[in-house]
Coordinates of C-alpha atoms and ligand atoms in Angstrom, one line a residue:
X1 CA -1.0 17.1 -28.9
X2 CA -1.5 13.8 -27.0
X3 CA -3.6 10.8 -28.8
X4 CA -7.6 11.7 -28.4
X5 CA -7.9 8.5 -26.9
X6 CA -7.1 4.7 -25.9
X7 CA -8.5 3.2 -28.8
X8 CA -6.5 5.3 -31.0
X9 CA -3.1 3.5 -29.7
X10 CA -5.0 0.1 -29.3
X11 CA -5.4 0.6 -33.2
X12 CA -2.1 1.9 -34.0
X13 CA -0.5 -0.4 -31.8
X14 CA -2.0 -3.9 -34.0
X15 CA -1.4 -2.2 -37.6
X16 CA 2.7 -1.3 -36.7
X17 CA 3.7 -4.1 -34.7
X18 CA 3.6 -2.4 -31.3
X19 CA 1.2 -4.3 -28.8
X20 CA -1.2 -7.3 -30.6
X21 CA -4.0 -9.1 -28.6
X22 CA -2.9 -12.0 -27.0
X23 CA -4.1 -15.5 -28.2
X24 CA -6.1 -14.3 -30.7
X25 CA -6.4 -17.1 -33.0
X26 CA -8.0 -19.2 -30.0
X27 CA -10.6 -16.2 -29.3
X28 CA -7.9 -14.1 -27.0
X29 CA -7.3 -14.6 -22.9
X30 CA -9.2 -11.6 -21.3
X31 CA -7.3 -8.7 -21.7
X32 CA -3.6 -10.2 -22.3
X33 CA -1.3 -8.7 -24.7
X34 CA 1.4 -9.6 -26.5
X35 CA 4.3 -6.5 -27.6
X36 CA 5.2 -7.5 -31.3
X37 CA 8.6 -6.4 -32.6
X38 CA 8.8 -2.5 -32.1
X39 CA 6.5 -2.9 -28.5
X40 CA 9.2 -4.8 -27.6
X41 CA 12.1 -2.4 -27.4
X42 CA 10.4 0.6 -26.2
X43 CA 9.5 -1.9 -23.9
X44 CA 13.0 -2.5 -23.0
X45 CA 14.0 1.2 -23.5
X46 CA 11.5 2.0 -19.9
X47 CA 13.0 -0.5 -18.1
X48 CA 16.6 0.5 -19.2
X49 CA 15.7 4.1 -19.0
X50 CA 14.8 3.4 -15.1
X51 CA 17.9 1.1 -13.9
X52 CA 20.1 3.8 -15.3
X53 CA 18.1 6.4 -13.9
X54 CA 17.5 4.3 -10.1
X55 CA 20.5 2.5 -10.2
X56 CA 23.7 3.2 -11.9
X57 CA 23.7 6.8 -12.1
X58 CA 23.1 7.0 -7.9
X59 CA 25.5 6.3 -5.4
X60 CA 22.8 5.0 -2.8
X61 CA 20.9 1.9 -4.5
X62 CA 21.4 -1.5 -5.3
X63 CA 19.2 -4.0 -8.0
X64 CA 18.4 -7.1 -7.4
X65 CA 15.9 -10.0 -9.0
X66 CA 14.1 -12.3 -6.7
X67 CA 11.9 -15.0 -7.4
X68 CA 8.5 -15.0 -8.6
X69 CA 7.5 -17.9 -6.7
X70 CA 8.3 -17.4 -3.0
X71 CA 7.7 -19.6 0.3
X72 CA 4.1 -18.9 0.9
X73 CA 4.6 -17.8 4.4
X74 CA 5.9 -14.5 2.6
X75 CA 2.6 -13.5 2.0
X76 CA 1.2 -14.7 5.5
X77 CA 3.0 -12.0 7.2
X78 CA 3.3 -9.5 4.6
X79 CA -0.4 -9.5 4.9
X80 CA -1.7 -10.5 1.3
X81 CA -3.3 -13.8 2.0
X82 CA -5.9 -11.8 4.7
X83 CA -6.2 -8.4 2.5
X84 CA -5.1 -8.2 -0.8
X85 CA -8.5 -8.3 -2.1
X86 CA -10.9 -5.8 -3.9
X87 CA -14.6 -5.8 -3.0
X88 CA -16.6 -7.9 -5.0
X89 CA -20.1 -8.1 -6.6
X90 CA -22.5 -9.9 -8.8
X91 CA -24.9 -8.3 -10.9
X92 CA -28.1 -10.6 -10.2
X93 CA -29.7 -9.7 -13.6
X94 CA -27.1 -10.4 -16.0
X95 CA -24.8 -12.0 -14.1
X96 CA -21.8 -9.3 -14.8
X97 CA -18.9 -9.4 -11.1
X98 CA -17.8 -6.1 -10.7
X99 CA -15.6 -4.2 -8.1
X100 CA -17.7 -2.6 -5.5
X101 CA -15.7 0.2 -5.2
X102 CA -15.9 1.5 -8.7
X103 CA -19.4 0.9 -9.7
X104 CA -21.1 4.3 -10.7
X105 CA -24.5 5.1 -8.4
X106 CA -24.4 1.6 -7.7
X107 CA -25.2 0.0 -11.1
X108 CA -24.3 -2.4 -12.8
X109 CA -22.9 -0.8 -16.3
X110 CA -23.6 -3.7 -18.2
X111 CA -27.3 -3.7 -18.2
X112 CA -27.9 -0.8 -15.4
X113 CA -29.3 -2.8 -12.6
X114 CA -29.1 -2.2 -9.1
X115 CA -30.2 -5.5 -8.0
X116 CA -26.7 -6.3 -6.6
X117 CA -25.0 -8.9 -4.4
X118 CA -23.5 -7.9 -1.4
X119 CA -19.7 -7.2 -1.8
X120 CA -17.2 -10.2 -0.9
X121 CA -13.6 -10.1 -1.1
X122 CA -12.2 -11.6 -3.8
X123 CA -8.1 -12.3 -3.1
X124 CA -5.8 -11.3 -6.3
X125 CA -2.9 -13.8 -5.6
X126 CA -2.9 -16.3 -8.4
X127 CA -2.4 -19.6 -6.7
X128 CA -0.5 -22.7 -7.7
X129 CA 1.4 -25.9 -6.3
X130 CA 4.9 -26.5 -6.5
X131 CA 6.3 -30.0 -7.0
X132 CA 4.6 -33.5 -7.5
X133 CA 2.2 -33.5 -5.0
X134 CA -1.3 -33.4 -4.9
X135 CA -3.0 -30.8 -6.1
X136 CA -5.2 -30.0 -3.1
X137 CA -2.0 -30.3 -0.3
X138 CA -1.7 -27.3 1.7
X139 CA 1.7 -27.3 1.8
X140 CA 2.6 -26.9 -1.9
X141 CA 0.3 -23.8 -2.2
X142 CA 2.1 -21.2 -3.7
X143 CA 1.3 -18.0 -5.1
X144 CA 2.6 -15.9 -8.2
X145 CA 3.9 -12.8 -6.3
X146 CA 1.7 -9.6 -6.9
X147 CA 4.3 -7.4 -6.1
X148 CA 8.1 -7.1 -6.4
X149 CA 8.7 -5.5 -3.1
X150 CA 8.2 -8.3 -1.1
X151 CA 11.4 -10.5 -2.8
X152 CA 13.4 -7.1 -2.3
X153 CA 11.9 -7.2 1.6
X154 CA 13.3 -11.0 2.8
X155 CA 17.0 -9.7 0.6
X156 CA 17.0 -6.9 2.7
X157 CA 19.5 -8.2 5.4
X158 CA 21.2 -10.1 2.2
X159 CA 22.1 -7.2 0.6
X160 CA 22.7 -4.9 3.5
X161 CA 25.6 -7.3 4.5
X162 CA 27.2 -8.2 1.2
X163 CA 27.4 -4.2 -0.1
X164 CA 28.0 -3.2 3.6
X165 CA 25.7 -0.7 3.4
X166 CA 24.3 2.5 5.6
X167 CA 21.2 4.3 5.9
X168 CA 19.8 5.8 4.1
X169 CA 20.4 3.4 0.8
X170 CA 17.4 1.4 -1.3
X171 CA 16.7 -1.8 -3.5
X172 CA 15.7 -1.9 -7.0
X173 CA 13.5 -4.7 -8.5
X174 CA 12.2 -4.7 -12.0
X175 CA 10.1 -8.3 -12.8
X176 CA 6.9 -9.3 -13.5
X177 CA 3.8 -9.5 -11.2
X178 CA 0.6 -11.1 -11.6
X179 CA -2.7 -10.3 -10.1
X180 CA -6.2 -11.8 -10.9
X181 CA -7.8 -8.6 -11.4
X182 CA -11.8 -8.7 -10.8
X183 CA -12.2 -5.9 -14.1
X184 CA -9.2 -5.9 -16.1
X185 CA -9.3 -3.5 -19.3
X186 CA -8.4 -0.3 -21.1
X187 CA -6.0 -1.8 -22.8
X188 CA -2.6 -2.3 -21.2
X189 CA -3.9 -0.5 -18.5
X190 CA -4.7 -2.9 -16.3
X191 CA -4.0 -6.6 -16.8
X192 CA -3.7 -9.6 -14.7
X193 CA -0.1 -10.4 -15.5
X194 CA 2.2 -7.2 -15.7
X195 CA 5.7 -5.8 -14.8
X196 CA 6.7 -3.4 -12.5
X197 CA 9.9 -0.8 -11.5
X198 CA 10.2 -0.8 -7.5
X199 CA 12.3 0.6 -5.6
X200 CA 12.6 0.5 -1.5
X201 CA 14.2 3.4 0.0
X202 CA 15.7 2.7 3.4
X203 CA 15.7 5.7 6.0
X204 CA 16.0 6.4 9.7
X205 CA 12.6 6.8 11.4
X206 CA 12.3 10.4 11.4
X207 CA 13.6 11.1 7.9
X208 CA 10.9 9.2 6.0
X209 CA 8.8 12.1 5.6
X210 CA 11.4 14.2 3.8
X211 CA 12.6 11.2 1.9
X212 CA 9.3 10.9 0.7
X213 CA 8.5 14.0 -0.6
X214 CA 12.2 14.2 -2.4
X215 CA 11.0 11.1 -4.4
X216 CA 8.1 12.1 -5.0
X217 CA 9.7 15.2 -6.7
X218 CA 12.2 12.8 -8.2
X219 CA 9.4 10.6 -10.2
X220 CA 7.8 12.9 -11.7
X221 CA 10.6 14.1 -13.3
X222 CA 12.0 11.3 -14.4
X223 CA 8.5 10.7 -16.4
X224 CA 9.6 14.3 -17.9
X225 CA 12.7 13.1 -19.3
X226 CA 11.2 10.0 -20.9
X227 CA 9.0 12.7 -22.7
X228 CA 5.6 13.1 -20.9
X229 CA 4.3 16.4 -20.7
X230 CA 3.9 18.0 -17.7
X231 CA 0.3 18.8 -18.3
X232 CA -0.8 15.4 -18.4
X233 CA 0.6 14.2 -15.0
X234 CA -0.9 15.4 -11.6
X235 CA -0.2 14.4 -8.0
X236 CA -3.1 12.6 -6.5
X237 CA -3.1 12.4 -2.3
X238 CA -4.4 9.0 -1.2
X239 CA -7.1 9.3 1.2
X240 CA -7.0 7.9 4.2
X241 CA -9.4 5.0 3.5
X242 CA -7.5 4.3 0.2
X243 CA -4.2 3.6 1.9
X244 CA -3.2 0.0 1.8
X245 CA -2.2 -1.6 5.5
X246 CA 1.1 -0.8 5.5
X247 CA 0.9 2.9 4.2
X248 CA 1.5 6.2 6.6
X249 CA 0.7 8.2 3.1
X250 CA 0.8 7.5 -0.3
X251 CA 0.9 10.0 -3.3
X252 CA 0.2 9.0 -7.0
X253 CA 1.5 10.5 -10.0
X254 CA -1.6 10.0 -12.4
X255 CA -1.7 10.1 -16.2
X256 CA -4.6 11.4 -18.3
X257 CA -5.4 8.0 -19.7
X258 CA -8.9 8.8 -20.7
X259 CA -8.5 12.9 -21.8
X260 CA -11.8 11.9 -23.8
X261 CA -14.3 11.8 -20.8
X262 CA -16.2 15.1 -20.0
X263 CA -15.6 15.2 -16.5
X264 CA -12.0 16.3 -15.4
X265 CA -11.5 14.0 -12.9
X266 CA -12.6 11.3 -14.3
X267 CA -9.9 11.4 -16.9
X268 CA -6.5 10.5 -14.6
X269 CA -5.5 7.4 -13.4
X270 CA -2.6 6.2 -11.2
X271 CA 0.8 5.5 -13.9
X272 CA 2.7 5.4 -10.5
X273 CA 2.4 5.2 -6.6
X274 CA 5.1 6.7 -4.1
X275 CA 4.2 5.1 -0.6
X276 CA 6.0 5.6 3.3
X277 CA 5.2 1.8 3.9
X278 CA 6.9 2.5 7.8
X279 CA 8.8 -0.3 8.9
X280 CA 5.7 -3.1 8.6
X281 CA 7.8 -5.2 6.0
X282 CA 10.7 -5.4 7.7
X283 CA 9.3 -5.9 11.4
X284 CA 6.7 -8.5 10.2
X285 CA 9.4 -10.8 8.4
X286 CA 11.3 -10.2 11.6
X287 CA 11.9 -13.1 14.5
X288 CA 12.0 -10.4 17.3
X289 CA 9.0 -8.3 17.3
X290 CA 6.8 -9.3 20.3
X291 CA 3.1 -8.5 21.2
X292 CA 2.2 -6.7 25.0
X293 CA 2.0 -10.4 26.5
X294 CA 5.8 -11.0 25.2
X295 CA 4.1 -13.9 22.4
X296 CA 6.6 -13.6 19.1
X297 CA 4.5 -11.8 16.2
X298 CA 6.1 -13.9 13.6
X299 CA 7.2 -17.0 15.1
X300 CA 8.1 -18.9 11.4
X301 CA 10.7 -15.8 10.5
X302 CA 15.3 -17.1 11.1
X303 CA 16.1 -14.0 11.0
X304 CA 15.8 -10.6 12.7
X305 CA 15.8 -7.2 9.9
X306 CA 16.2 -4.5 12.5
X307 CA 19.4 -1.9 11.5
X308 CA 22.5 -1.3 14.0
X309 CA 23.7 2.6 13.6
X310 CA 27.1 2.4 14.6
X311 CA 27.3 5.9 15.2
X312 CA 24.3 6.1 17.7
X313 CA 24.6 2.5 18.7
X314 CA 20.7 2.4 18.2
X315 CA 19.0 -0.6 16.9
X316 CA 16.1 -0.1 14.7
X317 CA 14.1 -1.0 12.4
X318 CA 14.2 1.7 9.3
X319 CA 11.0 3.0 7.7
X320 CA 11.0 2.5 3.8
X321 CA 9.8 4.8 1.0
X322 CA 8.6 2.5 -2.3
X323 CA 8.4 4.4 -5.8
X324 CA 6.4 1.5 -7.5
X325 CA 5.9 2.3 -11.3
X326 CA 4.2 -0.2 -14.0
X327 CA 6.2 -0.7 -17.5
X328 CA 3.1 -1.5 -19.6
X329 CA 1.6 2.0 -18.2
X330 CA 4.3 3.9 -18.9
X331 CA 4.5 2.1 -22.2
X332 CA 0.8 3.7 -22.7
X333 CA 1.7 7.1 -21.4
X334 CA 4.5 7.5 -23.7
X335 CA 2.3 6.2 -26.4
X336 CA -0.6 8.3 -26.0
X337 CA 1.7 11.2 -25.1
X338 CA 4.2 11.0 -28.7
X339 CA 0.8 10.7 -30.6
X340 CA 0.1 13.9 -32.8
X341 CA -0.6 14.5 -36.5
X342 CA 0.5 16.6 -39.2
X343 CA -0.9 17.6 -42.8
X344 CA 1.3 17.2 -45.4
X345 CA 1.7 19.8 -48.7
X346 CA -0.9 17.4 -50.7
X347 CA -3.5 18.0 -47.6
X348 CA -2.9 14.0 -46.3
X349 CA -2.9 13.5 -42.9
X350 CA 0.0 11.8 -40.9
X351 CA 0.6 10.5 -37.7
X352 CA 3.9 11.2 -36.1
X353 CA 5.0 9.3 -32.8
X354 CA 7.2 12.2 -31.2
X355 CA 9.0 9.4 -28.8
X356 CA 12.3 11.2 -27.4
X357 CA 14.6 9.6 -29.3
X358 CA 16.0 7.7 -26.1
X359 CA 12.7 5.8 -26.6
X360 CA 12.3 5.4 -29.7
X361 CA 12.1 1.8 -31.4
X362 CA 14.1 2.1 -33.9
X363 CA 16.8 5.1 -34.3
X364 CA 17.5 5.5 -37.2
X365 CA 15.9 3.9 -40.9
X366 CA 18.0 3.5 -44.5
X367 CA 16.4 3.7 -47.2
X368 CA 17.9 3.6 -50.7
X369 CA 15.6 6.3 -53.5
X370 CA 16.0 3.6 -56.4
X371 CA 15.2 0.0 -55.5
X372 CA 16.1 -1.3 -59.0
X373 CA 19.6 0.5 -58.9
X374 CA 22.1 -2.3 -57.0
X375 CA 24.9 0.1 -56.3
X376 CA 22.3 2.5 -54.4
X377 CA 21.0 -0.5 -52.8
X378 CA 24.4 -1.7 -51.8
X379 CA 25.6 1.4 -50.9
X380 CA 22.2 1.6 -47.9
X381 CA 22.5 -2.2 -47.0
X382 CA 26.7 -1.7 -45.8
X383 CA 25.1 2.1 -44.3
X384 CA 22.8 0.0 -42.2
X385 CA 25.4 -2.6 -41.6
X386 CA 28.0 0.1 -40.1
X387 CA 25.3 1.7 -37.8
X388 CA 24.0 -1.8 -36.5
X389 CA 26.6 -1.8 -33.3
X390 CA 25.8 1.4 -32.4
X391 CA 22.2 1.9 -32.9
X392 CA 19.3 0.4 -33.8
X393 CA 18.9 0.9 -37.8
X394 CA 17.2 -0.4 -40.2
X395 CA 16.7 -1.2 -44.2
X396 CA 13.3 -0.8 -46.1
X397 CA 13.0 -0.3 -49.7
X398 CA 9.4 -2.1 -49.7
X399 CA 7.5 1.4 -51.0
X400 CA 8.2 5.0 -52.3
X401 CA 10.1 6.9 -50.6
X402 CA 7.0 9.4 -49.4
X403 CA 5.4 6.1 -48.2
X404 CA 8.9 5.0 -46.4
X405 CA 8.8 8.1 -44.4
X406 CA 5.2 8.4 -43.3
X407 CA 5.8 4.5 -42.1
X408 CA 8.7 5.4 -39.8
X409 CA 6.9 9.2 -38.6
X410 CA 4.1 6.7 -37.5
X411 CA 6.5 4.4 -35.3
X412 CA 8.6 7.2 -33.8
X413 CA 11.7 6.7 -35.9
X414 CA 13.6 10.0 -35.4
X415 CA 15.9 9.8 -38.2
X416 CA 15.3 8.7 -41.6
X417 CA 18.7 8.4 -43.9
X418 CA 18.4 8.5 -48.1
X419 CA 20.8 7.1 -50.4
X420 CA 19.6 8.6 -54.0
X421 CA 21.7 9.1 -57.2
X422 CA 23.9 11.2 -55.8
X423 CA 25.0 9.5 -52.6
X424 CA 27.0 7.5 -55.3
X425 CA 29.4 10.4 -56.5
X426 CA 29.8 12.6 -53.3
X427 CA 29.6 9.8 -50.7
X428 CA 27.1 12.2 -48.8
X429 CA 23.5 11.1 -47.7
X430 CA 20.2 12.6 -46.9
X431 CA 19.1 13.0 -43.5
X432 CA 15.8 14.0 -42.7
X433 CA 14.5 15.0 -39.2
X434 CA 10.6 13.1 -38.5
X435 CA 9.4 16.5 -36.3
X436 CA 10.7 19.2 -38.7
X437 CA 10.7 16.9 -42.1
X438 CA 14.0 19.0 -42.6
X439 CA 16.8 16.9 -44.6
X440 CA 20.5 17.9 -44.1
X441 CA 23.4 16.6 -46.7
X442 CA 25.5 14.4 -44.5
X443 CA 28.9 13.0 -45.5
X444 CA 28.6 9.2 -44.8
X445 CA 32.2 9.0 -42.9
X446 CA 30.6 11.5 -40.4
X447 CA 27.0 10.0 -40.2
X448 CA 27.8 7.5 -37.2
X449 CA 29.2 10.5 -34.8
X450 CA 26.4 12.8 -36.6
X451 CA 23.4 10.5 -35.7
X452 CA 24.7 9.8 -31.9
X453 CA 25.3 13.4 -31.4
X454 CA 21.6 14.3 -32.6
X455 CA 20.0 11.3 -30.7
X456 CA 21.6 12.1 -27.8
X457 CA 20.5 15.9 -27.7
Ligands
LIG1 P1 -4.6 0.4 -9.2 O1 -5.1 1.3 -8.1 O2 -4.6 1.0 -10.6 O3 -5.1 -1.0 -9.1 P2 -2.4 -0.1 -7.4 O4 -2.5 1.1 -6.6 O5 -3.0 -1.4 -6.9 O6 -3.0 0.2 -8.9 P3 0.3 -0.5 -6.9 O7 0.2 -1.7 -6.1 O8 0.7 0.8 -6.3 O9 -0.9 -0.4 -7.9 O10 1.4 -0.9 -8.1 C1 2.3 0.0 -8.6 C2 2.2 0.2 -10.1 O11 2.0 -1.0 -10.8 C3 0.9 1.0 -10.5 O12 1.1 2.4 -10.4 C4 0.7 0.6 -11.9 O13 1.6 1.3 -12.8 C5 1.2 -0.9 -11.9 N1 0.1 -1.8 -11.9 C6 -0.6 -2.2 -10.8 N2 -1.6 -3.1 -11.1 C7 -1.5 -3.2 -12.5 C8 -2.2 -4.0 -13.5 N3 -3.2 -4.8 -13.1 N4 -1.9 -3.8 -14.8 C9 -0.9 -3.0 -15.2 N5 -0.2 -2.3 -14.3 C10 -0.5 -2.4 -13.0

């Protein structure tokens, strides 16, 4: 079972603590969101989850973390200022702007007109000045980067030299991008400031195509490990007329955010894109390059970012291979995927967040049976206190223990520990499982080694 629909995480998300709307007391910020204490650290779980996964556990891929704010020239030649734009229009009757290139039959969806503007583009870059000059001088334009890739582009001959690298090797960026979205929504779906996981894959013309289809293959199981079924991710072929400037091909892994829609199709949307990007970056940020009349293409770049193969003695520029993932939507897959509910003996209904335990907020939660009984509670508190180094536990005695349960089944928690009456003679505890409600007796000298073992499996 995966949730039945956005709204049902949106909902979930505000009464636990995961996700809350941003600014709300001043009447919100159009679609900004703020994670609250548990959003937080499956938050940080993705992102860990993926540098292990990109970074430490392979032998070919370095991390970095570039600025946000780079010399705007970086965009000139990376081709942002002239294209990264969505089609624009304006709905004359109610005044709604809307992105062309999504409308349905050509009408507006707020009021159903077709008396539409033409469409315009409309440039996502967020713009801004640097320093103490005035706010209208060209030269302290700056822009609040709308991708990663780019900081990871201009490193390139940075890295390369200080790791001494060889082909094929890549770069790994997480970090936070920003773009002014015409129709942000759905959620943290798409929002106008957001992070992303992006890695650039360096090969030799040649092997990009192979390359590319090995992480494709790669992505989508990585998104399997984290816990996302199978049956909610498809492959999705860019079209040609799709493809951003750079792209020779571009394959998505979509989600289905919206399983509530009647049409199929209409139910997936892009959680990541795998792209050959060729060698554009790295020739445009490149001194050398030169048009048929010999004129410099990029006369502003120091440096040249070709590649010297010592074993051909070729010099080249290498094609790159970007997977380029978003946090806050994986954040919603996982969400949306975990959801499912369960009847209990009485007939109530629960809901139960089936997070892998690797993603899960909080591991494991103490709870002593008798709140009024200090030794019991004493006896949870220094429980909690011994896990706390290695896992993320906590204490609540703030209901009965049926209500403690069904609190952490609805957050994901995959391991719920009771202290009762008993605990106090055989030094033994209660541990209950949140997919099987199965409880186990568990000496408390063995429960460290016992919960690791379990979360790890
Ligand atoms: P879309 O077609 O949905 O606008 P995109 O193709 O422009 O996305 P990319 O440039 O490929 O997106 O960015 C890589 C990833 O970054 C996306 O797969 C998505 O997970 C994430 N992402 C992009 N834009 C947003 C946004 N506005 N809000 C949240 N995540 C985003």
């Amino acid at each position: 079972m995966a949730a039945p629909n956005i709204d049902t995480i949106v909902s979930l998300s505000k009464r636990r603590g995961f996700v809350y709307p941003s600014s709300e007391l001043y009447g919100g910020l159009g679609s900004a969101w703020d994670y609250g204490p548990l959003g937080v650290e499956l938050y940080n779980n993705v992102k860990q989850a993926w540098w292990r996964w990109m970074v430490h556990e392979r032998d070919d891929i370095e991390g970095i973390d570039s600025s946000i704010v780079l010399n705007r020239l970086v965009w000139k030649y990376s081709g942002h200022e002239d294209t990264f734009s969505d089609p624009l229009v304006d709905c004359r009757e109610c005044n709604t702007r809307l992105r062309a290139d999504k409308l349905e039959a050509g009408k507006c969806p707020n009021c159903g007109s077709a008396n539409l503007t033409d469409p315009r583009p409309f440039n996502l870059m967020f713009q801004t000045h640097v320093g103490a000059t005035a706010e209208d001088d060209p030269a302290a334009l700056v822009y609040l980067r709308p991708e990663t890739a780019q900081g990871i582009f201009i490193n390139f001959l940075n890295v390369l030299t200080t790791s001494r690298r060889k082909l094929p090797f890549g770069i790994a960026q997480i970090g936070k991008s920003f773009r002014n979205e015409v129709t942000p929504g759905n959620f943290i779906f798409r929002t106008r400031e957001f992070e992303q996981m992006e890695m650039e894959y360096f090969v030799r013309p040649g092997d990009d195509e192979r390359a590319h289809e090995e992480w494709i293959e790669n992505c989508q199981q990585w998104f399997v490990t984290l816990g996302i079924s199978p049956d909610n991710m498809r492959l999705y072929e860019q079209p040609k007329e799709e493809l951003a400037h750079y792209a020779k091909r571009t394959v998505d892994i979509h989600y289905r955010f919206f399983p509530e829609r009647d049409d199929d199709e209409k139910q997936w949307d892009e959680l990541m894109g795998i792209a050959n990007r060729t060698d554009f970056d790295l020739r445009t940020h490149s001194k050398k390059p030169e048009n048929a009349e010999g004129k410099r293409l990029n006369p502003d770049s120091t440096e040249d970012l070709s590649y010297f193969d010592e074993a051909t003695k070729e010099r080249f520029y290498p094609f790159v291979i970007e997977p380029a993932a978003g946090v806050n939507r994986t954040v919603l897959a996982l969400l949306m995927d975990a959801y499912s509910e369960k009847t209990n003996d009485k007939g109530e209904t629960r809901v139960i967040l089936k997070l892998r335990p690797s993603m899960a907020p909080i591991k494991a939660a103490i709870l002593p049976l008798a709140k009024n009984k200090p030794e019991i509670v004493g006896m949870a508190k220094a429980i909690k206190r011994s896990l706390q180094p290695k896992l993320r536990a906590v204490y609540d005695d703030t209901g009965g223990i049926g209500k403690l349960y069904a609190r952490q089944d609805e957050i994901g928690t995959p391991f719920c520990v009771t202290v009762d009456h008993q605990s106090l003679e055989d030094e033994a505890v209660t541990v209950r499982d949140r997919d099987t409600w199965e409880q186990e007796r568990v000496k408390v000298a063995d429960l460290p080694e016992h919960l690791l073992t379990r979360l790890g499996s």
